mmCIF file of C-alpha atoms and ligand atoms in Angstrom:
data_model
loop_
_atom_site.group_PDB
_atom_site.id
_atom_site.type_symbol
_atom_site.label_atom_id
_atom_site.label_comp_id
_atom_site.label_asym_id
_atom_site.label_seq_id
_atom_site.Cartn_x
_atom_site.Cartn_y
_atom_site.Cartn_z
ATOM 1 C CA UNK A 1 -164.156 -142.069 -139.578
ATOM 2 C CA UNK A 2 -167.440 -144.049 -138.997
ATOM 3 C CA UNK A 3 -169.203 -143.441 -136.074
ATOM 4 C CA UNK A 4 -168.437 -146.514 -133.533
ATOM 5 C CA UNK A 5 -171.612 -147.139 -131.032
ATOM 6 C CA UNK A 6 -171.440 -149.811 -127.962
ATOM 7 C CA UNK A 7 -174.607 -151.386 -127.491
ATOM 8 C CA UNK A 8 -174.916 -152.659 -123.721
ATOM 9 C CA UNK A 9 -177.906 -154.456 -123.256
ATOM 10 C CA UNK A 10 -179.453 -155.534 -119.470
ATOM 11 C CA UNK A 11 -182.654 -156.486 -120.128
ATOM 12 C CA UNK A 12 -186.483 -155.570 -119.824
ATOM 13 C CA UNK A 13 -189.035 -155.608 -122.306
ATOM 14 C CA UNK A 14 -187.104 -154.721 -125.255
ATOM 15 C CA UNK A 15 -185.321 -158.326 -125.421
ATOM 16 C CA UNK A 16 -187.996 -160.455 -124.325
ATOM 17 C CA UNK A 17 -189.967 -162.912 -125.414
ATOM 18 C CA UNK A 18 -193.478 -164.854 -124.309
ATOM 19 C CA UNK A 19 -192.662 -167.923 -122.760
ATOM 20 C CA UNK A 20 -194.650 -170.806 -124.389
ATOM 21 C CA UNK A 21 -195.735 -172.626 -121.246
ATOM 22 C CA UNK A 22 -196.182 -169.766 -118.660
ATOM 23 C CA UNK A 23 -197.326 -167.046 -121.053
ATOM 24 C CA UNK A 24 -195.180 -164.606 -118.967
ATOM 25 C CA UNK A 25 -192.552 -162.309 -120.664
ATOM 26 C CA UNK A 26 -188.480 -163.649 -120.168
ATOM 27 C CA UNK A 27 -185.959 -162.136 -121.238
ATOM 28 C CA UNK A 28 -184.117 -164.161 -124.247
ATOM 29 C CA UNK A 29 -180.321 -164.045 -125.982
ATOM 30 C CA UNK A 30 -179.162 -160.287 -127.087
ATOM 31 C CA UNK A 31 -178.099 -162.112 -130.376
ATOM 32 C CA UNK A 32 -181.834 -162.156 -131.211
ATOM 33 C CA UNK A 33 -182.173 -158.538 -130.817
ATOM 34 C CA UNK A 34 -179.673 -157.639 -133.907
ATOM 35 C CA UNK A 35 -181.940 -160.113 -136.131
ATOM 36 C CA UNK A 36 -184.790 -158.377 -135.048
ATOM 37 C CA UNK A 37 -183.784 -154.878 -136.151
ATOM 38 C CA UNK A 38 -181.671 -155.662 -139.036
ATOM 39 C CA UNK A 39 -181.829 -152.016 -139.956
ATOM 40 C CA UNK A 40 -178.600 -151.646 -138.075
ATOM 41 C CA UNK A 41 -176.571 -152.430 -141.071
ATOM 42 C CA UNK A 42 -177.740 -149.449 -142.851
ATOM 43 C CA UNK A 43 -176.283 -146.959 -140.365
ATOM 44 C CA UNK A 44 -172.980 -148.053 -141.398
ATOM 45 C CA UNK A 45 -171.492 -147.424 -138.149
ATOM 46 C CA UNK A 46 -169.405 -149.834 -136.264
ATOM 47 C CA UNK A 47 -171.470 -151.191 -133.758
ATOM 48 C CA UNK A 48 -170.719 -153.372 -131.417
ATOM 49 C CA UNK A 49 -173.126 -155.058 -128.440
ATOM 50 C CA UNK A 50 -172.004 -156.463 -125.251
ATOM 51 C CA UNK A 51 -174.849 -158.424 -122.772
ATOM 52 C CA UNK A 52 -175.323 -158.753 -119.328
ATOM 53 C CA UNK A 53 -174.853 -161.742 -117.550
ATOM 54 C CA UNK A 54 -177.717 -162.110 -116.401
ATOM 55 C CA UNK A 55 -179.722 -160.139 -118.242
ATOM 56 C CA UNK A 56 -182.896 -158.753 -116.123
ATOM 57 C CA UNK A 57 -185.585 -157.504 -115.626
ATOM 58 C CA UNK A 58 -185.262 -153.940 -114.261
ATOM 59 C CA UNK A 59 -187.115 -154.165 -111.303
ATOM 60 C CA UNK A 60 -184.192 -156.513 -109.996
ATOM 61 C CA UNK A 61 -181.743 -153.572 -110.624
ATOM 62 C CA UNK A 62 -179.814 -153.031 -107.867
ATOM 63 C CA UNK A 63 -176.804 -150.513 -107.069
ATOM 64 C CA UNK A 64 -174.236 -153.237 -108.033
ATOM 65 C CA UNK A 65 -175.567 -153.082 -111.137
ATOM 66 C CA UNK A 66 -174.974 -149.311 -111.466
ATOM 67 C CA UNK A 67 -171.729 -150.125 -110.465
ATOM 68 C CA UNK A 68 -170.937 -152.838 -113.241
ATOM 69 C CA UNK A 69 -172.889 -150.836 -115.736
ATOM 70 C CA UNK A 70 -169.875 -147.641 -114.958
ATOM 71 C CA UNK A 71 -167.236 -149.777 -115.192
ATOM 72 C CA UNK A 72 -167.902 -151.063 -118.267
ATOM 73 C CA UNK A 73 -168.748 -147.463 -119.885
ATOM 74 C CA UNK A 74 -165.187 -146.513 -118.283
ATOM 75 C CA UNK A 75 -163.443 -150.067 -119.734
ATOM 76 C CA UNK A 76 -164.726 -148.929 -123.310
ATOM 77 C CA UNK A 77 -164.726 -144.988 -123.288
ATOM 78 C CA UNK A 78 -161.643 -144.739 -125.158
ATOM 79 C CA UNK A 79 -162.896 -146.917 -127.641
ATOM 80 C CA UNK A 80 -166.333 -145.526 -128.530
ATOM 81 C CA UNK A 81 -168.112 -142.106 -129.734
ATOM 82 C CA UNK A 82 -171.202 -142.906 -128.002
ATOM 83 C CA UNK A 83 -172.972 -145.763 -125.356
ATOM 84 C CA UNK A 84 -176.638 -147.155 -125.927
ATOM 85 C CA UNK A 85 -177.980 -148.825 -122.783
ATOM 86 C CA UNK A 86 -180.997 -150.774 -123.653
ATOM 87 C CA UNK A 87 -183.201 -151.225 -120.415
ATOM 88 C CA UNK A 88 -186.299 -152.177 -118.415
ATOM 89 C CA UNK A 89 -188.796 -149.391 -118.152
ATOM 90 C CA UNK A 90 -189.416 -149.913 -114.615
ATOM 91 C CA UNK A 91 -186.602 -148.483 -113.302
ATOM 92 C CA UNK A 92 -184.624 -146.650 -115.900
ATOM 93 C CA UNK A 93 -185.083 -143.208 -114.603
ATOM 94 C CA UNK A 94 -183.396 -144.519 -111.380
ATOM 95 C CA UNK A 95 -180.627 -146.196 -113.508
ATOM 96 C CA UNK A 96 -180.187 -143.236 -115.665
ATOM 97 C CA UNK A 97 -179.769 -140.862 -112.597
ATOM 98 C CA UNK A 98 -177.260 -142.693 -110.620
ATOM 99 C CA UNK A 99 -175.172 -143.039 -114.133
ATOM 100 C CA UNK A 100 -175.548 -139.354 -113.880
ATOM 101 C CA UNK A 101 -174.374 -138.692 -110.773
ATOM 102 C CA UNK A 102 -171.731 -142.011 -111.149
ATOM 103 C CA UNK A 103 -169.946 -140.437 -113.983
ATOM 104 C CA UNK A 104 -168.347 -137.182 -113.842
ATOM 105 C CA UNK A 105 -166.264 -135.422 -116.282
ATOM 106 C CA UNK A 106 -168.599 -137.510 -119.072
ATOM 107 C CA UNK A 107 -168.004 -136.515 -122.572
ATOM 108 C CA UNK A 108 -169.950 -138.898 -124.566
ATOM 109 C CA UNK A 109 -173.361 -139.700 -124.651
ATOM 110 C CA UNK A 110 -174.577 -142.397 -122.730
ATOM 111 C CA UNK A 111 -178.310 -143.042 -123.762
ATOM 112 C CA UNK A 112 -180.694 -145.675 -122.399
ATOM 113 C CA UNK A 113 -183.618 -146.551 -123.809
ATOM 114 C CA UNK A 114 -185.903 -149.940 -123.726
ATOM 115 C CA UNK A 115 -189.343 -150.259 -125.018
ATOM 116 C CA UNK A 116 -193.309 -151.039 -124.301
ATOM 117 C CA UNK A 117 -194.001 -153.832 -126.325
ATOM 118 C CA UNK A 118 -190.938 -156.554 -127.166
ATOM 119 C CA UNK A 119 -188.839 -155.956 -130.377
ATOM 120 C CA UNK A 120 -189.605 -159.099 -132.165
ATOM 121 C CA UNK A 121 -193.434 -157.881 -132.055
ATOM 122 C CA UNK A 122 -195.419 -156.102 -135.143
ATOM 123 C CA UNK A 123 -196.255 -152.972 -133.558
ATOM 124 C CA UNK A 124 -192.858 -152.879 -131.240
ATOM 125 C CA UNK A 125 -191.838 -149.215 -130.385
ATOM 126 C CA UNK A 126 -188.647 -150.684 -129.541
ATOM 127 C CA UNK A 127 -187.160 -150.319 -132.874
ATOM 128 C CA UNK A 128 -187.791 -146.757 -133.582
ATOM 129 C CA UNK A 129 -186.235 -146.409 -130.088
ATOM 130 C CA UNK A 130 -183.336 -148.052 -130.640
ATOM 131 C CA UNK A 131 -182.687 -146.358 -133.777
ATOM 132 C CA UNK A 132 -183.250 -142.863 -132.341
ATOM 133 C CA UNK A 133 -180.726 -143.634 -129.223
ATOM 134 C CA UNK A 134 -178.463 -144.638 -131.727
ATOM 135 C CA UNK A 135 -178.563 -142.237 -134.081
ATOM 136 C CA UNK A 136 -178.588 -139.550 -131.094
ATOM 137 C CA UNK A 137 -175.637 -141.380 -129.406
ATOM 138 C CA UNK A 138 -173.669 -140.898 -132.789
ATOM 139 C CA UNK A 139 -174.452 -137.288 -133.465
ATOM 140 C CA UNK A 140 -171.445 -135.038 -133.483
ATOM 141 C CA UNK A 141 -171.372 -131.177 -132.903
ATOM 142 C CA UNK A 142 -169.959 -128.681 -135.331
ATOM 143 C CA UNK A 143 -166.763 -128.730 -132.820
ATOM 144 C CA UNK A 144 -166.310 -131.806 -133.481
ATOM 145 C CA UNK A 145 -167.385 -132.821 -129.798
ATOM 146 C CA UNK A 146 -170.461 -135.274 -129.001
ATOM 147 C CA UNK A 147 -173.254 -132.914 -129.511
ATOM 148 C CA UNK A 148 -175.432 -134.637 -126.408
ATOM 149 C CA UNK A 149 -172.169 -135.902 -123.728
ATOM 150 C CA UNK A 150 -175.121 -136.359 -121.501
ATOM 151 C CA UNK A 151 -176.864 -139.792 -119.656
ATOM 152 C CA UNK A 152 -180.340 -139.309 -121.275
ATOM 153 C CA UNK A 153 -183.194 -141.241 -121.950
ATOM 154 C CA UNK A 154 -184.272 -141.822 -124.982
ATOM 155 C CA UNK A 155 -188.220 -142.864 -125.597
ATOM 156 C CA UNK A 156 -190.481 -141.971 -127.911
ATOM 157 C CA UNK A 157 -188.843 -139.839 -130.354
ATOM 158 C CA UNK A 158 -187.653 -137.553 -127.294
ATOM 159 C CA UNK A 159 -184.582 -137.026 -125.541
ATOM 160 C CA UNK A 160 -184.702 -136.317 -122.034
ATOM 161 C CA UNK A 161 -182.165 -135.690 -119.671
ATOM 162 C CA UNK A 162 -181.899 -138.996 -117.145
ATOM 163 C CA UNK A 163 -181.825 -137.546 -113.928
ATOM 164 C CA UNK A 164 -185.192 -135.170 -114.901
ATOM 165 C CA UNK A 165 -187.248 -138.802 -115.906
ATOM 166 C CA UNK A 166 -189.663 -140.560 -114.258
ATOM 167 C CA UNK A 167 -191.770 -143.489 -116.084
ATOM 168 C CA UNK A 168 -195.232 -141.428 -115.568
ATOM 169 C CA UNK A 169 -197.007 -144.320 -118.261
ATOM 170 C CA UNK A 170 -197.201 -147.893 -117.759
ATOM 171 C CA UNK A 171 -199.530 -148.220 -121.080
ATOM 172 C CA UNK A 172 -198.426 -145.601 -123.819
ATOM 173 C CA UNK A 173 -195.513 -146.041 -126.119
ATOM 174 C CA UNK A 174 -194.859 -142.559 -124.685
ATOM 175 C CA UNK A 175 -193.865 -143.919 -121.180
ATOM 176 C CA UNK A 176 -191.348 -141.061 -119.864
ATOM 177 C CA UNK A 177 -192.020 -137.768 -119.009
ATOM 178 C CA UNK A 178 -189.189 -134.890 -117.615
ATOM 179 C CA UNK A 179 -191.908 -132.603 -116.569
ATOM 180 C CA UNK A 180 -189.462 -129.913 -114.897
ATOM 181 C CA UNK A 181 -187.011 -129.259 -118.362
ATOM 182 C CA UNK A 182 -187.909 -129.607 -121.746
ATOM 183 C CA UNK A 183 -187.040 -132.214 -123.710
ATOM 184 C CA UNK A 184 -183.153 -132.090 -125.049
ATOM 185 C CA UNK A 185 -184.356 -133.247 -128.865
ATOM 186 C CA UNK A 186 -187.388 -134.163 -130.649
ATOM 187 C CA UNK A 187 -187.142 -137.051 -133.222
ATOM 188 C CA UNK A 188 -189.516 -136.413 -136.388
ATOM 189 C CA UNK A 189 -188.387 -135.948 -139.409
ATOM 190 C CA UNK A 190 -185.376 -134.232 -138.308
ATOM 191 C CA UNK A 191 -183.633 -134.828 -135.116
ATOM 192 C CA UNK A 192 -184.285 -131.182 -133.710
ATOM 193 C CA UNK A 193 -181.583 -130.639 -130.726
ATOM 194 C CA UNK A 194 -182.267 -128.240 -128.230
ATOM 195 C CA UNK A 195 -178.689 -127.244 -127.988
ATOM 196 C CA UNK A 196 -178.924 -124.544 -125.409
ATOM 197 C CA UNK A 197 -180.431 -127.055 -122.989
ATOM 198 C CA UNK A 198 -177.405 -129.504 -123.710
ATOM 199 C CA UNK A 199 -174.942 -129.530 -121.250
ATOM 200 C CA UNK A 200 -171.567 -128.938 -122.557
ATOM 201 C CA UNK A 201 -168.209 -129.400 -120.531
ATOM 202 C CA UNK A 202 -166.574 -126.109 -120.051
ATOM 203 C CA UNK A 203 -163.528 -127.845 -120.613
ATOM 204 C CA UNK A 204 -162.855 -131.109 -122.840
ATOM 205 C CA UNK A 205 -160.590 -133.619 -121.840
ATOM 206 C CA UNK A 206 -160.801 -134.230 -118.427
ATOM 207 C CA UNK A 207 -160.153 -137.568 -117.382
ATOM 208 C CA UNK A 208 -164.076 -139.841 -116.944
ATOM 209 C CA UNK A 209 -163.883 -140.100 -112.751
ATOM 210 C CA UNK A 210 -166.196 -142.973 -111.592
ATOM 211 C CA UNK A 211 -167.780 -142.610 -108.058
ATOM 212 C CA UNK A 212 -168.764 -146.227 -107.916
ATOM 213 C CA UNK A 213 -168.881 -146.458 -104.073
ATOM 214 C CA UNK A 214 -172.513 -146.514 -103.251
ATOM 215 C CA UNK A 215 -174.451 -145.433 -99.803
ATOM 216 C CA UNK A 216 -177.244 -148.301 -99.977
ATOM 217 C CA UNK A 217 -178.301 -146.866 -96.801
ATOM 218 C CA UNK A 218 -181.001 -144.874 -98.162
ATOM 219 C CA UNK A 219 -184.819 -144.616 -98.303
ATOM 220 C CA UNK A 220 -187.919 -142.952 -99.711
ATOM 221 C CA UNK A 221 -190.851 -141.869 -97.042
ATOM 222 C CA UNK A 222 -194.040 -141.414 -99.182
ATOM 223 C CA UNK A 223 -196.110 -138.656 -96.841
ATOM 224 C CA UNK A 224 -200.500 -139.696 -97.309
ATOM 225 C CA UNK A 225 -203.351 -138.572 -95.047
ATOM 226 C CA UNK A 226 -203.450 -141.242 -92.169
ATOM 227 C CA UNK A 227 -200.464 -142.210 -92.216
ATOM 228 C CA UNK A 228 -199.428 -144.030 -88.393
ATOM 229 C CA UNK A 229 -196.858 -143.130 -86.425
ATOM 230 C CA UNK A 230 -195.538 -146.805 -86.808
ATOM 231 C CA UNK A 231 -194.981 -146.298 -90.317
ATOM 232 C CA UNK A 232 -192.911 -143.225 -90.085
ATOM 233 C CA UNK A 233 -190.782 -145.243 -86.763
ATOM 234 C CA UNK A 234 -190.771 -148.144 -88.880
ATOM 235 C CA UNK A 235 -188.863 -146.371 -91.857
ATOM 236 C CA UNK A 236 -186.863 -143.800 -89.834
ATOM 237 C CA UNK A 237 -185.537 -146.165 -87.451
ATOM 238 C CA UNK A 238 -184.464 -149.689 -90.481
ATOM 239 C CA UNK A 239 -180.819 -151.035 -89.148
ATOM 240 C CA UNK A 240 -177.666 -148.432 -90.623
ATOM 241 C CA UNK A 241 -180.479 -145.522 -92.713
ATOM 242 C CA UNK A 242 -178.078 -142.891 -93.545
ATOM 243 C CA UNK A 243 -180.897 -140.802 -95.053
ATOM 244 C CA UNK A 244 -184.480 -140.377 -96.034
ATOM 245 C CA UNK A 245 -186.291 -138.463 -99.268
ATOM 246 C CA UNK A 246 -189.562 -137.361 -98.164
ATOM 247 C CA UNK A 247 -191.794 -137.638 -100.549
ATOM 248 C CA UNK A 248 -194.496 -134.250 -99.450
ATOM 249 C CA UNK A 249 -197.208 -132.808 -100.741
ATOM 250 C CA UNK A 250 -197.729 -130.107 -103.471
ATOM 251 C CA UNK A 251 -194.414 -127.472 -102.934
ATOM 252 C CA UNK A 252 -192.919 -129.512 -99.700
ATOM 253 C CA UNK A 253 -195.535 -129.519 -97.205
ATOM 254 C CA UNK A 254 -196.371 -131.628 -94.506
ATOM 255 C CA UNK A 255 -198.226 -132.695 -91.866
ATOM 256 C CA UNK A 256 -198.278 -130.671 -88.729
ATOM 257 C CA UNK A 257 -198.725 -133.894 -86.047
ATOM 258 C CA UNK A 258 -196.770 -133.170 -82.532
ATOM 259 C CA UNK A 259 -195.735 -136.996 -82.925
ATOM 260 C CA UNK A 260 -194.782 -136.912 -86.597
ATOM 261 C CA UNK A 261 -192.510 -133.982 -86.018
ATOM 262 C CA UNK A 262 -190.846 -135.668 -83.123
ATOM 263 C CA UNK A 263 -190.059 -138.879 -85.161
ATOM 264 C CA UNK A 264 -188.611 -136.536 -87.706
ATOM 265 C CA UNK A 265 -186.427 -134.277 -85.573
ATOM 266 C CA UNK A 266 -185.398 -137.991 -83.098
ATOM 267 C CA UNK A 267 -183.909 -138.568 -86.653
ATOM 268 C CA UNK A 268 -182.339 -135.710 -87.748
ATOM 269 C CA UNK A 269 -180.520 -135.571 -84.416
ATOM 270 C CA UNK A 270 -179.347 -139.374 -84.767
ATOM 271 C CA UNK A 271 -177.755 -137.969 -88.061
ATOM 272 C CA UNK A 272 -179.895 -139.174 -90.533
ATOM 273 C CA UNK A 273 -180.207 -136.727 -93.238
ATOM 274 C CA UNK A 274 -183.553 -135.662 -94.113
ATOM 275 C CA UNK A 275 -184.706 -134.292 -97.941
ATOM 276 C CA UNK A 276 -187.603 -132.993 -99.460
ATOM 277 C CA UNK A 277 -189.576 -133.919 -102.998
ATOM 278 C CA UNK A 278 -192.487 -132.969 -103.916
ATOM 279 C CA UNK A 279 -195.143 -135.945 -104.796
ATOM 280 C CA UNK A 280 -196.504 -133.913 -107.574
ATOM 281 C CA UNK A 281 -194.567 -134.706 -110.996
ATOM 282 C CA UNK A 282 -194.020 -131.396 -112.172
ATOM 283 C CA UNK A 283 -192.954 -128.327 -109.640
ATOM 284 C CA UNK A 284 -190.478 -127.434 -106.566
ATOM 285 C CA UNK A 285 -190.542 -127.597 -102.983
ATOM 286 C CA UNK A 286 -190.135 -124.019 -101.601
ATOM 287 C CA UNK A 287 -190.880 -124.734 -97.882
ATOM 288 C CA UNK A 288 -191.168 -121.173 -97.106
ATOM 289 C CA UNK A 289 -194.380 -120.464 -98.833
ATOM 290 C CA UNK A 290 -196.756 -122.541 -96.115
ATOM 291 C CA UNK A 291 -196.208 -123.136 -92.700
ATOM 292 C CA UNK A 292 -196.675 -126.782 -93.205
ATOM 293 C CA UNK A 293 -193.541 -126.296 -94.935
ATOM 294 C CA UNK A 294 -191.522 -124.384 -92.814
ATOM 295 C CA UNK A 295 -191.839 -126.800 -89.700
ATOM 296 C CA UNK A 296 -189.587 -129.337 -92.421
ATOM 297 C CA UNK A 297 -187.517 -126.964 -92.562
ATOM 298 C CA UNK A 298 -187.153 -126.498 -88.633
ATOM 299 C CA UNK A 299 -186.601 -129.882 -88.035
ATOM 300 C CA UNK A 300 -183.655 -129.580 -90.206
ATOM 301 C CA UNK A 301 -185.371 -131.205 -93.367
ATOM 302 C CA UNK A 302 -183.283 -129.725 -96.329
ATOM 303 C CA UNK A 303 -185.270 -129.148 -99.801
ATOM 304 C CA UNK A 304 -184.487 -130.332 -102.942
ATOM 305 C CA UNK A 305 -186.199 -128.259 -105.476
ATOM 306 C CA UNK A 306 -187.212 -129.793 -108.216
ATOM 307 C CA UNK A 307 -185.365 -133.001 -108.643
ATOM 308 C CA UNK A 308 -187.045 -136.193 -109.177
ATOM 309 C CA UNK A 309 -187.296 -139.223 -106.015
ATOM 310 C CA UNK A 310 -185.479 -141.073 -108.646
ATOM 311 C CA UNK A 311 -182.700 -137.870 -108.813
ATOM 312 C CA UNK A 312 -182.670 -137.424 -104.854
ATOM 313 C CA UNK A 313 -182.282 -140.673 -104.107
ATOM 314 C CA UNK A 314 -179.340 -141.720 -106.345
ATOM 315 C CA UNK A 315 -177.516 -138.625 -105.628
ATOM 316 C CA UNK A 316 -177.820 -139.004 -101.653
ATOM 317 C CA UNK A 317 -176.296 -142.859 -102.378
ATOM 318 C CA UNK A 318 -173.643 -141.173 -104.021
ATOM 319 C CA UNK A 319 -172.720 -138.221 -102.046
ATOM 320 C CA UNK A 320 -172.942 -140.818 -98.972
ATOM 321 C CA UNK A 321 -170.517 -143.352 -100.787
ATOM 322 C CA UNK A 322 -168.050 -140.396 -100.688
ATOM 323 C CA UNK A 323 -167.996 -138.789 -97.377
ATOM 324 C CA UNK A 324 -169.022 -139.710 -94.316
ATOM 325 C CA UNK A 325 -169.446 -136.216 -93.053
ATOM 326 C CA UNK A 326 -173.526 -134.922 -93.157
ATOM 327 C CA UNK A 327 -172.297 -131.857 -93.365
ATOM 328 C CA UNK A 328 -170.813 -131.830 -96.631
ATOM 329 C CA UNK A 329 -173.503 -134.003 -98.103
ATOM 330 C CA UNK A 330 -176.053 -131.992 -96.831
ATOM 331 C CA UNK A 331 -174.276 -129.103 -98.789
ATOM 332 C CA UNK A 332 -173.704 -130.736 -101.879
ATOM 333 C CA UNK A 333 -177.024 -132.173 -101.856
ATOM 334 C CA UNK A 334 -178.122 -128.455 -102.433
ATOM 335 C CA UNK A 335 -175.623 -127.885 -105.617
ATOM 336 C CA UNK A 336 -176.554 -129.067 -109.478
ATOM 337 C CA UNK A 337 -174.064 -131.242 -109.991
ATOM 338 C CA UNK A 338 -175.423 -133.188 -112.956
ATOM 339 C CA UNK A 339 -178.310 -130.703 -114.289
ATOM 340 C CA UNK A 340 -180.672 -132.212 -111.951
ATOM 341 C CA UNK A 341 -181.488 -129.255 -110.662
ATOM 342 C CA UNK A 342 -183.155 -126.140 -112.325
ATOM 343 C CA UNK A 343 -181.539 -123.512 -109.955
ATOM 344 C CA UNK A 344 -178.608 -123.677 -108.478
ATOM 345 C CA UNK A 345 -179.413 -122.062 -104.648
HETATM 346 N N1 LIG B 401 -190.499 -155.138 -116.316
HETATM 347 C C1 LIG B 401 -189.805 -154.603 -117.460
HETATM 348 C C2 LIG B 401 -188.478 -154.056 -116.995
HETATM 349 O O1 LIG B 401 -188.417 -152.971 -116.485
HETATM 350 C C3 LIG B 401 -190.633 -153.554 -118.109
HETATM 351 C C4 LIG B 401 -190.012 -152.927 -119.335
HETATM 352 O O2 LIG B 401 -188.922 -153.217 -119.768
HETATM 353 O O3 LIG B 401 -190.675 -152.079 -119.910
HETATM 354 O O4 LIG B 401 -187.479 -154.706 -117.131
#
């Protein structure tokens, strides 16, 4: 049986064109896209596409579109080996997260990828990504089973895993780095799969369960030298915030100001739940190993390793769509539910 491949595109850079009188990039018709790679015959595969309406640019990406972009994957699972989301740059490591965390029980691969420079130009990377996320999407193990039934990221010639990305490059064709885990293949010649880094269910055939019921009542405090106590009140205290990534210094750490402390633990006790990521791009918070660390910790700030902002942040909307006890998100916050997470404490 050919392999059969949904193509869903959003939008972003891949499918966009100058326009004439502005000079800016728009996004144009998904139609154009298949005449600009018309290499997609030779896979013989049945592939189909489906568009967004609108299409967009990803910085306009916003948790209903998560949602919409689930149900659809769910409305065609039966019907496909393998999903290719093409998307924006900007914020596919947040998109590719929350799918991560959205869809549980997945056992088909669900890989986004977008591009640098638009398809229909010479030196596009867009069509070598395409082709790779495709060709990855469709790739069966000896079992039979998808051999990647992960959300990834695919971006030049690498497979990452989606909720480990962050777009570190706004200028090379190489745009995505997963600094914390190893890539999950390498495209050269060869597609090289690094099957022991592949999750694999440890049992097929469980129904796909959405979580599509998001917790917008999130946000990310970025910690920098000088930052006023207005800023911090500002943040902890917007209308309904359920709960706040800190974004800290090197392994977790933080300043030791009487008044920033007391802003933190005023929240905490209001019940807003309180995380920690490191700013760096590669490493985990351990807030034991400096005293600015361990006063997080006392004000009841909970650590979360070595996930990405993107990772935290998707998964607290998440975990807060499903219970409205702190308590248990607090504790699940701490599992890996979706490999995000190196160690499991
Ligand atoms: N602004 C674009 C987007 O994220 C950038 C890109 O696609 O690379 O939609």
């Amino acid at each position: 049986m050919k392999p059969s491949i949904l193509l869903i595109y959003t939008g972003g850079t891949i499918g966009m064109k100058q326009d004439p009188e502005t000079g800016h990039l728009k996004p144009f018709d998904f139609a154009q896209i298949s005449e600009e790679v018309p290499e997609l015959a030779k896979f013989g595969y049945h592939i189909e596409s489906l568009s967004f309406s609108p299409i967009i640019d990803s910085s306009d990406v916003r948790p209903e579109f998560w949602v919409k972009l689930a149900e659809i994957i769910r409305d065609q699972y039966d019907r496909f080996d393998g999903f290719v989301v093409l998307h924006g740059t900007d914020t596919m490591a947040y998109s590719a997260s929350a799918l991560s965390f959205m869809l549980e029980n997945l056992e088909k691969p669900v890989i986004f990828t977008g591009s640098q420079l638009p398809i229909g130009m010479l030196r596009t990377d867009g069509r070598e990504n395409l082709i790779s996320a495709i060709e990855i999407a469709s790739a069966k193990a000896a079992d039979g089973h998808a051999r990647v039934p992960e959300v990834c990221i695919c971006f030049d010639s690498k497979l990452f895993r989606g909720n480990r990305t962050a777009k570190l490059n706004a200028e090379d064709f190489g745009a995505f780095s997963s600094p914390n885990l190893p890539p999950l293949a390498d495209a050269g010649i060869h597609i090289r799969f690094d099957d022991a880094l592949i999750h694999r269910p440890a049992q097929w055939g469980r129904p796909l369960k959405l979580h599509t019921s998001l917790g917008a009542d999130v946000a990310i405090l970025k910690i920098f030298p000088g930052m006023s106590r207005a800023y911090v009140r500002a943040v902890l205290s917007a209308e309904g915030l359920r709960a706040v990534v800190l974004e800290t210094y090197g392994s977790g750490n933080a300043p030791s100001l009487d008044w920033f402390l007391a802003e933190l633990k005023a929240a905490s006790q209001c019940g807003i739940i309180l995380v920690n990521v490191t700013q760096c791009p590669a490493g985990s918070v351990d807030m034991d190993a400096y005293a600015n660390g361990a006063i997080l910790k006392d004000v009841g700030v909970i650590s979360c390793h070595d996930m990405t902002s993107e990772a935290a942040l998707t998964k607290l909307a998440v975990l807060l769509g499903e219970s409205t006890d702190n308590e248990v998100v607090k504790l699940r916050m701490l599992e890996n539910l979706s490999g995000e997470i190196s160690v499991e404490r």
